[in-house]
Coordinates of C-alpha atoms in Angstrom, one line a residue:
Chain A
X1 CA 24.8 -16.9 -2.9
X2 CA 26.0 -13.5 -3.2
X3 CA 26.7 -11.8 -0.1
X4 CA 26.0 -7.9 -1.8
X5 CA 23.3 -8.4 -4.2
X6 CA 22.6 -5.3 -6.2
X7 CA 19.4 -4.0 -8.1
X8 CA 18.9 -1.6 -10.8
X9 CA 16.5 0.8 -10.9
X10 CA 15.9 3.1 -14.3
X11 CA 14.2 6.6 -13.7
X12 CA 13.0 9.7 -15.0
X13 CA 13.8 12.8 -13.4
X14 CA 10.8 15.6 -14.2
X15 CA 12.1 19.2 -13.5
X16 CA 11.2 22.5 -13.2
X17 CA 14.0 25.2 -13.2
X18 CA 17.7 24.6 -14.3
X19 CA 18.9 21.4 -15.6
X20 CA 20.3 19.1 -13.2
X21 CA 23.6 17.7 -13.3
X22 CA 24.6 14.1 -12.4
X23 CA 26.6 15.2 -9.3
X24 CA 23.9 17.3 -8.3
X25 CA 21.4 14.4 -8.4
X26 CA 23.5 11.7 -6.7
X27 CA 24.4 14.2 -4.0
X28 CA 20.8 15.3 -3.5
X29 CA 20.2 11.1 -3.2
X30 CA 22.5 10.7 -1.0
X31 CA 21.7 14.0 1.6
X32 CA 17.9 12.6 1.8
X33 CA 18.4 9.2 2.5
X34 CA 20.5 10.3 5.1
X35 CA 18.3 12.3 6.8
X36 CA 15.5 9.6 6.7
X37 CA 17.5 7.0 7.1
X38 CA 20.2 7.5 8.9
X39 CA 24.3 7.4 8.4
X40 CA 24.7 3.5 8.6
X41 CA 21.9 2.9 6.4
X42 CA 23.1 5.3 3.6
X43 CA 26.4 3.4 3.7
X44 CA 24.7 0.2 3.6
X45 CA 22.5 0.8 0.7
X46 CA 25.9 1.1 -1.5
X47 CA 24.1 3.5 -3.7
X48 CA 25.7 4.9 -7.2
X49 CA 24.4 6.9 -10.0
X50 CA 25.1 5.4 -13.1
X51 CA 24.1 7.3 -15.4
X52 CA 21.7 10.1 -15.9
X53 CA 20.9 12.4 -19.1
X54 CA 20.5 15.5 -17.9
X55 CA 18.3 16.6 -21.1
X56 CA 15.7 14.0 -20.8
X57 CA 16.0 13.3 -17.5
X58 CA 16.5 9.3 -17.3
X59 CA 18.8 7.6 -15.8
X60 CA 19.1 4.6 -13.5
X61 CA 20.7 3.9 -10.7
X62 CA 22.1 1.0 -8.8
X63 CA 21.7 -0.3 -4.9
X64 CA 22.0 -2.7 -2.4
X65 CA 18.5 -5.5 -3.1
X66 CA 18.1 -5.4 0.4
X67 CA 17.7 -1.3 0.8
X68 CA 16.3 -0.4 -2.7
X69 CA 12.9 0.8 -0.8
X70 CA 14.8 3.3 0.9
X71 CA 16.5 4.4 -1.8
X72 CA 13.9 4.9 -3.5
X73 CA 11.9 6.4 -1.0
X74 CA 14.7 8.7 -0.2
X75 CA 14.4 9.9 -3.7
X76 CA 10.7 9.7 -4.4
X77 CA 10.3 12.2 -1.6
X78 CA 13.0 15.1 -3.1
X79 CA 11.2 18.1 -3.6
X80 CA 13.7 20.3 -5.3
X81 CA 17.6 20.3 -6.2
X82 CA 19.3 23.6 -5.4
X83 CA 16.9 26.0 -7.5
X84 CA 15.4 23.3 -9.3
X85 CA 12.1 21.3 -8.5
X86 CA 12.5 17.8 -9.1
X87 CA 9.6 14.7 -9.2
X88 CA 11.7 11.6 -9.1
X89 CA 9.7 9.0 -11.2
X90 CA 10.8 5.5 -10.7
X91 CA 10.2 3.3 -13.8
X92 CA 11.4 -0.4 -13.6
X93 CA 13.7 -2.4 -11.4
X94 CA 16.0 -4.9 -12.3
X95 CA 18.9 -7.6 -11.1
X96 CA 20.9 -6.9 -14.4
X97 CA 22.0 -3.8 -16.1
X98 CA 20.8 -6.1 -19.6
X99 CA 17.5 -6.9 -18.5
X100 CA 17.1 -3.2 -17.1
X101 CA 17.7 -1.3 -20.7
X102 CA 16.2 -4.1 -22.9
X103 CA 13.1 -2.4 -24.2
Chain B
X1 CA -4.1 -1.5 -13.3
X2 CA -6.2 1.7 -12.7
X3 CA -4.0 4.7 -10.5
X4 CA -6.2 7.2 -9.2
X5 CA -5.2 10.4 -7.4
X6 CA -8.2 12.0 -5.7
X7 CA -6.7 14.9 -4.6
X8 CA -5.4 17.8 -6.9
X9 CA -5.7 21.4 -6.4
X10 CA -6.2 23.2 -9.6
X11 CA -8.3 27.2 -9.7
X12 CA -7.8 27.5 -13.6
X13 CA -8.5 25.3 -16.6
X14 CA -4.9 25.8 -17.8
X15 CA -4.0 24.4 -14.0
X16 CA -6.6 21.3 -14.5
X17 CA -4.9 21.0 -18.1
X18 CA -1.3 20.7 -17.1
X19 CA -2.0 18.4 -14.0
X20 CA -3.7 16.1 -15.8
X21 CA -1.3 16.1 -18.8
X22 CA 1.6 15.5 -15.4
X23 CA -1.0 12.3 -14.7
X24 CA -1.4 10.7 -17.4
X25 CA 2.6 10.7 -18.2
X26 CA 2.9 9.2 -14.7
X27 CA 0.8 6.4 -15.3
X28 CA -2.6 7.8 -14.0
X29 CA -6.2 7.0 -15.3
X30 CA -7.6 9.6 -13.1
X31 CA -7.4 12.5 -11.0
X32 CA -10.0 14.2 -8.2
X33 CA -9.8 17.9 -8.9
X34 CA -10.9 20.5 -6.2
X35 CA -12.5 23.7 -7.6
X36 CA -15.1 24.6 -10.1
X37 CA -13.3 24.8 -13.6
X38 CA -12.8 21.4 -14.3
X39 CA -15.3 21.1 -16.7
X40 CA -13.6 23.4 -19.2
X41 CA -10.4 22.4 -19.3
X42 CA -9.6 19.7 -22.3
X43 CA -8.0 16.7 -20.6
X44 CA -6.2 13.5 -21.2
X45 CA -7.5 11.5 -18.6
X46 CA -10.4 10.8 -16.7
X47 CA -11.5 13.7 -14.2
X48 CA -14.1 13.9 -11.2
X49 CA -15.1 16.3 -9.0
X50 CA -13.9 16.5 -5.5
X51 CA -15.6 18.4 -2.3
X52 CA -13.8 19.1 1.0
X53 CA -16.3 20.2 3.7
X54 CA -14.9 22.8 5.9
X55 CA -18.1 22.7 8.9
X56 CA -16.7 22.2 11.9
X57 CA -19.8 21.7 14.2
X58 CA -22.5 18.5 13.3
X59 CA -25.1 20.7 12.0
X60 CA -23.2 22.9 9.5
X61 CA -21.2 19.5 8.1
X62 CA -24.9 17.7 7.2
X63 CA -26.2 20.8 5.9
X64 CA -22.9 21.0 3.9
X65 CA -23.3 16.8 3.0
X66 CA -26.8 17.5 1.7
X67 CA -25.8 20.5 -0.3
X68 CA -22.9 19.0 -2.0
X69 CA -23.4 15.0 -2.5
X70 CA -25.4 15.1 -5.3
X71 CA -22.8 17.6 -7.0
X72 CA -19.5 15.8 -6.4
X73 CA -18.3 12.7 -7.1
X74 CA -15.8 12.9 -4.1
X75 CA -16.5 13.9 -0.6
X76 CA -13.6 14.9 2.2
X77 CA -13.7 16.1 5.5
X78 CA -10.9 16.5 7.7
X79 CA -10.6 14.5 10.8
X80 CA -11.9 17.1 13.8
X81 CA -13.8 16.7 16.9
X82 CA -15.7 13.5 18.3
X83 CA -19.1 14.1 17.3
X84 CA -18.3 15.4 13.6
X85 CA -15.4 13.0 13.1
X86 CA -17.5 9.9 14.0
X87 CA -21.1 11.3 12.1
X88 CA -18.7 11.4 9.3
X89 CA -17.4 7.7 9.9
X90 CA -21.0 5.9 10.3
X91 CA -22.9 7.9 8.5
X92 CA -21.3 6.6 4.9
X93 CA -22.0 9.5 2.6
X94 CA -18.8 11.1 3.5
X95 CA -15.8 9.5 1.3
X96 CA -12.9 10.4 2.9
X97 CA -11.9 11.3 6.4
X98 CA -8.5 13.3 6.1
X99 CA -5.7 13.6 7.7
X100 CA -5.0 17.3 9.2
X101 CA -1.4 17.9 10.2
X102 CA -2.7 20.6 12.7
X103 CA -4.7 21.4 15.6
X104 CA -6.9 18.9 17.5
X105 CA -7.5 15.7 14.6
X106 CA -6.5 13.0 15.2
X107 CA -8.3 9.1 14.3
X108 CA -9.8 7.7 16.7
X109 CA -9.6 3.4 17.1
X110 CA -13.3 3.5 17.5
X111 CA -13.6 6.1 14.7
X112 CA -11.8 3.7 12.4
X113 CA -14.2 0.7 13.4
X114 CA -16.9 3.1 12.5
X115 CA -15.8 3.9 8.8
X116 CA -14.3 0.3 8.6
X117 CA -18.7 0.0 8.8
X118 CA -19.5 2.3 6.2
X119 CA -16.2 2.3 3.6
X120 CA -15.0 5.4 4.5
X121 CA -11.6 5.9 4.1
X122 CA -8.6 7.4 5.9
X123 CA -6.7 10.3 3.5
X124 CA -3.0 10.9 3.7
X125 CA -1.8 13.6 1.8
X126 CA 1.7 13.3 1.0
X127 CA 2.8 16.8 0.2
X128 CA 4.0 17.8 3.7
X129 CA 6.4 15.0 3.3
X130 CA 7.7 16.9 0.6
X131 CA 8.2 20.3 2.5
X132 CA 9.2 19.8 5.0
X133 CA 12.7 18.6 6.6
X134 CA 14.7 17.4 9.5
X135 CA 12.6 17.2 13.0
X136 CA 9.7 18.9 11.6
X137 CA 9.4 15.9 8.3
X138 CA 9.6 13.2 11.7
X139 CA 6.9 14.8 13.4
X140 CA 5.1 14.4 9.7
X141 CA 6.2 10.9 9.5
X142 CA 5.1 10.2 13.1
X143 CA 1.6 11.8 12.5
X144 CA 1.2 10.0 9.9
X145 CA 2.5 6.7 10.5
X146 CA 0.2 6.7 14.1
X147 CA -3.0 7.3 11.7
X148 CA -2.1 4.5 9.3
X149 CA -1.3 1.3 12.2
X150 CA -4.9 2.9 13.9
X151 CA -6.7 2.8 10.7
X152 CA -5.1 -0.7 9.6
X153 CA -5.7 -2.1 13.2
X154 CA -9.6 -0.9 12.7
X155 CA -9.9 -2.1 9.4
X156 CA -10.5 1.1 7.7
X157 CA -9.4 1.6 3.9
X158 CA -6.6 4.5 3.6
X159 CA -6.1 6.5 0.2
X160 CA -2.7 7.9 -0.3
X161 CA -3.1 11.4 -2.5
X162 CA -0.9 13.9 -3.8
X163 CA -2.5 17.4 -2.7
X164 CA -0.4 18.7 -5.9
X165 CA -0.4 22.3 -6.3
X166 CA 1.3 22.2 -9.4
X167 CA 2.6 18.8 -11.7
X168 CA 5.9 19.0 -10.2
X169 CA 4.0 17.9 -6.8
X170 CA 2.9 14.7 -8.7
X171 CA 4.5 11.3 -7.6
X172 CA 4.0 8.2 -9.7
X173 CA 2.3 5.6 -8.6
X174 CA 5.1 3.4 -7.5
X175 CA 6.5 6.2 -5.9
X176 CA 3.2 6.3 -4.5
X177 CA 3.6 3.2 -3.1
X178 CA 7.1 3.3 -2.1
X179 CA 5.8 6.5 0.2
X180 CA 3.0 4.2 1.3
X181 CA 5.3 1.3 2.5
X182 CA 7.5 4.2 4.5
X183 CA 4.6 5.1 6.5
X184 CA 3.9 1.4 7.6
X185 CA 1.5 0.0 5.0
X186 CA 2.0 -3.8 3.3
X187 CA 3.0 -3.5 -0.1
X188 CA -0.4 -4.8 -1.1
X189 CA -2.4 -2.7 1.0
X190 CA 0.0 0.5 -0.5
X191 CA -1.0 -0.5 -3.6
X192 CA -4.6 -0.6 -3.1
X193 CA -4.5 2.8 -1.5
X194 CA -4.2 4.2 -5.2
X195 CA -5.7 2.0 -7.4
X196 CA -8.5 -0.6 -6.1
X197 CA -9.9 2.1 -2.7
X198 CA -10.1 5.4 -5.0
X199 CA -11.8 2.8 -7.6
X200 CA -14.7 1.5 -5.6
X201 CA -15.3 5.0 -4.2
X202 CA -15.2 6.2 -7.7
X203 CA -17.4 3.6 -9.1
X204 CA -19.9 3.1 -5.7
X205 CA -20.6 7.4 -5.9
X206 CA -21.2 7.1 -9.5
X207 CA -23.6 4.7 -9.0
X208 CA -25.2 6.7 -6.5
X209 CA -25.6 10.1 -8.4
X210 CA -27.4 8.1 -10.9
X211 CA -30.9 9.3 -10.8
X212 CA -32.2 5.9 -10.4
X213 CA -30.6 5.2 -7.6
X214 CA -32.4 5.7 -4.1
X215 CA -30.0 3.4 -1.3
X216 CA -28.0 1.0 -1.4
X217 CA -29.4 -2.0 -2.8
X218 CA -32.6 -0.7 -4.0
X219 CA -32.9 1.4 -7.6
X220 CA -35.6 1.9 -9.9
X221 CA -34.9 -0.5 -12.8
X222 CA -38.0 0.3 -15.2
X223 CA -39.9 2.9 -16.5
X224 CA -40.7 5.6 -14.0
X225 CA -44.6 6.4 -14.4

């Protein structure tokens, strides 16, 4: 078996105020889950931003299987990016970047 | 599967209209609006009428029950002193029991075993989570989390809401349930706290406003004469 198993997870980012950019997202990911979660957590959760439009908002998003609840808690509970106010809407979770999109 | 959030704050039509617009493109099949306009507003999705009782002493909170049951689909109080907190529990006309952030409420083990009795559930709001950062979001968290194992331990149903201002306050409902597993609930019982609890309170109080109805297990069935 694997030793890093990773999942996918496909989103849509609802905003109110200026559009958000990818960097701006992914940092904003990564600040809250290490204030919930804690430094050796956020390292362990081998989070990445794969790709998000920052027109219609979706995107997804890749993690460690084992810590995708606190990822996406940690970004579920984001309230606003730099001006912007953000409601993080998870949509579908997946083992393969394939069966993610298909659909 | 049917999501309900019973708690949105909305004063306008326009407000009612754009929350439950927000709902519906979450993935919500209904919403519990506070305030009087929701009549007026055209929605997308299925609205009812919420009431949050504000008595703090026995006898102003059953005056305020009596005045308001038959009006509102939803009834809330927030969890205050012993002999309001557990009238509320037992007494079973009272919906929700929710969680206040500050001053002296707190649940109770044996007020939990009281509204395990009579179906009345435990209310998290989840917008402080949202606001706040740092040591004050842990105090939050721990408030919270203390509420949920007493409440789970007692048997009492908890409801996870929104308290959205605004649709940008909205969470889906697997973000819902995501928030509910942080706070200490099994996934199951997260997901029951917005879809199968808000359901049976939804469906046992509209069975109760009918005008048939008189208590639980006894209605008038035929022709009234």
């Amino acid at each position: 078996m694997k030793a890093n198993r990773k999942r996918y997870i496909s989103f849509r980012l609802h905003q109110d105020g200026p559009p958000i950019s990818p960097r701006q997202l992914s940092n904003a990911i990564w600040k809250s889950m290490l204030s919930l979660f804690g430094e050796v957590t956020t390292a362990e959760a081998r989070f990445f931003l794969n790709e998000f439009d920052e027109e219609n908002g979706l995107g997804y998003l890749q993690c460690n299987a084992d810590l995708l609840h606190q990822v996406v808690s940690s970004a579920v509970l984001l309230e606003s990016i730099e001006k912007t106010k953000v409601s993080f809407e998870p949509r579908k979770t997946s083992g393969t970047i394939k069966a993610l999109l298909k659909d | 599967m049917r999501y309900i959030d019973l708690n949105i704050n909305a004063d306008t039509p326009q407000a009612i209209q754009s929350l439950s617009s927000m709902g519906g493109a979450l993935g919500y099949s209904g919403l519990a609006a506070k305030g009087q306009s929701y009549h007026e507003a055209p929605v997308q999705i299925e609205l009812f009428s919420r009431a949050d009782l504000t008595a703090k002493r026995l006898a102003g909170l059953k005056k305020e029950v009596s005045r308001t049951r038959k009006r509102h689909l939803v009834l809330a109080t927030p969890l205050g002193g012993v002999d309001t907190t557990n009238w509320a529990a037992e007494e079973g006309t009272i919906d929700l029991l929710t969680l206040p952030l500050t001053g002296n409420g707190r649940l109770r083990t044996s007020t939990a075993r009281l509204a395990a009795g009579s179906n009345t559930a435990l209310e998290i709001v989840i917008h402080p989570l949202l606001i706040t950062k740092g040591l004050e979001r842990s105090r939050v968290l721990k408030t919270m989390t203390d509420a949920i194992k007493i409440a789970v331990q007692g048997e009492m149903k908890v409801v996870l809401t929104s308290g959205a201002l605004q649709p940008i306050h909205m969470r889906s409902p697997y973000a819902m349930i995501h928030i509910g597993m942080l706070l200490g609930l099994e996934r199951l019982e997260s997901i029951e706290s917005i879809s199968q609890t808000p359901h049976e309170i939804i469906e046992r109080n509209i069975k109760r406003l009918d005008d048939n109805y008189i208590l639980p297990g006894l209605e008038v069935v035929g022709d009234r004469r």
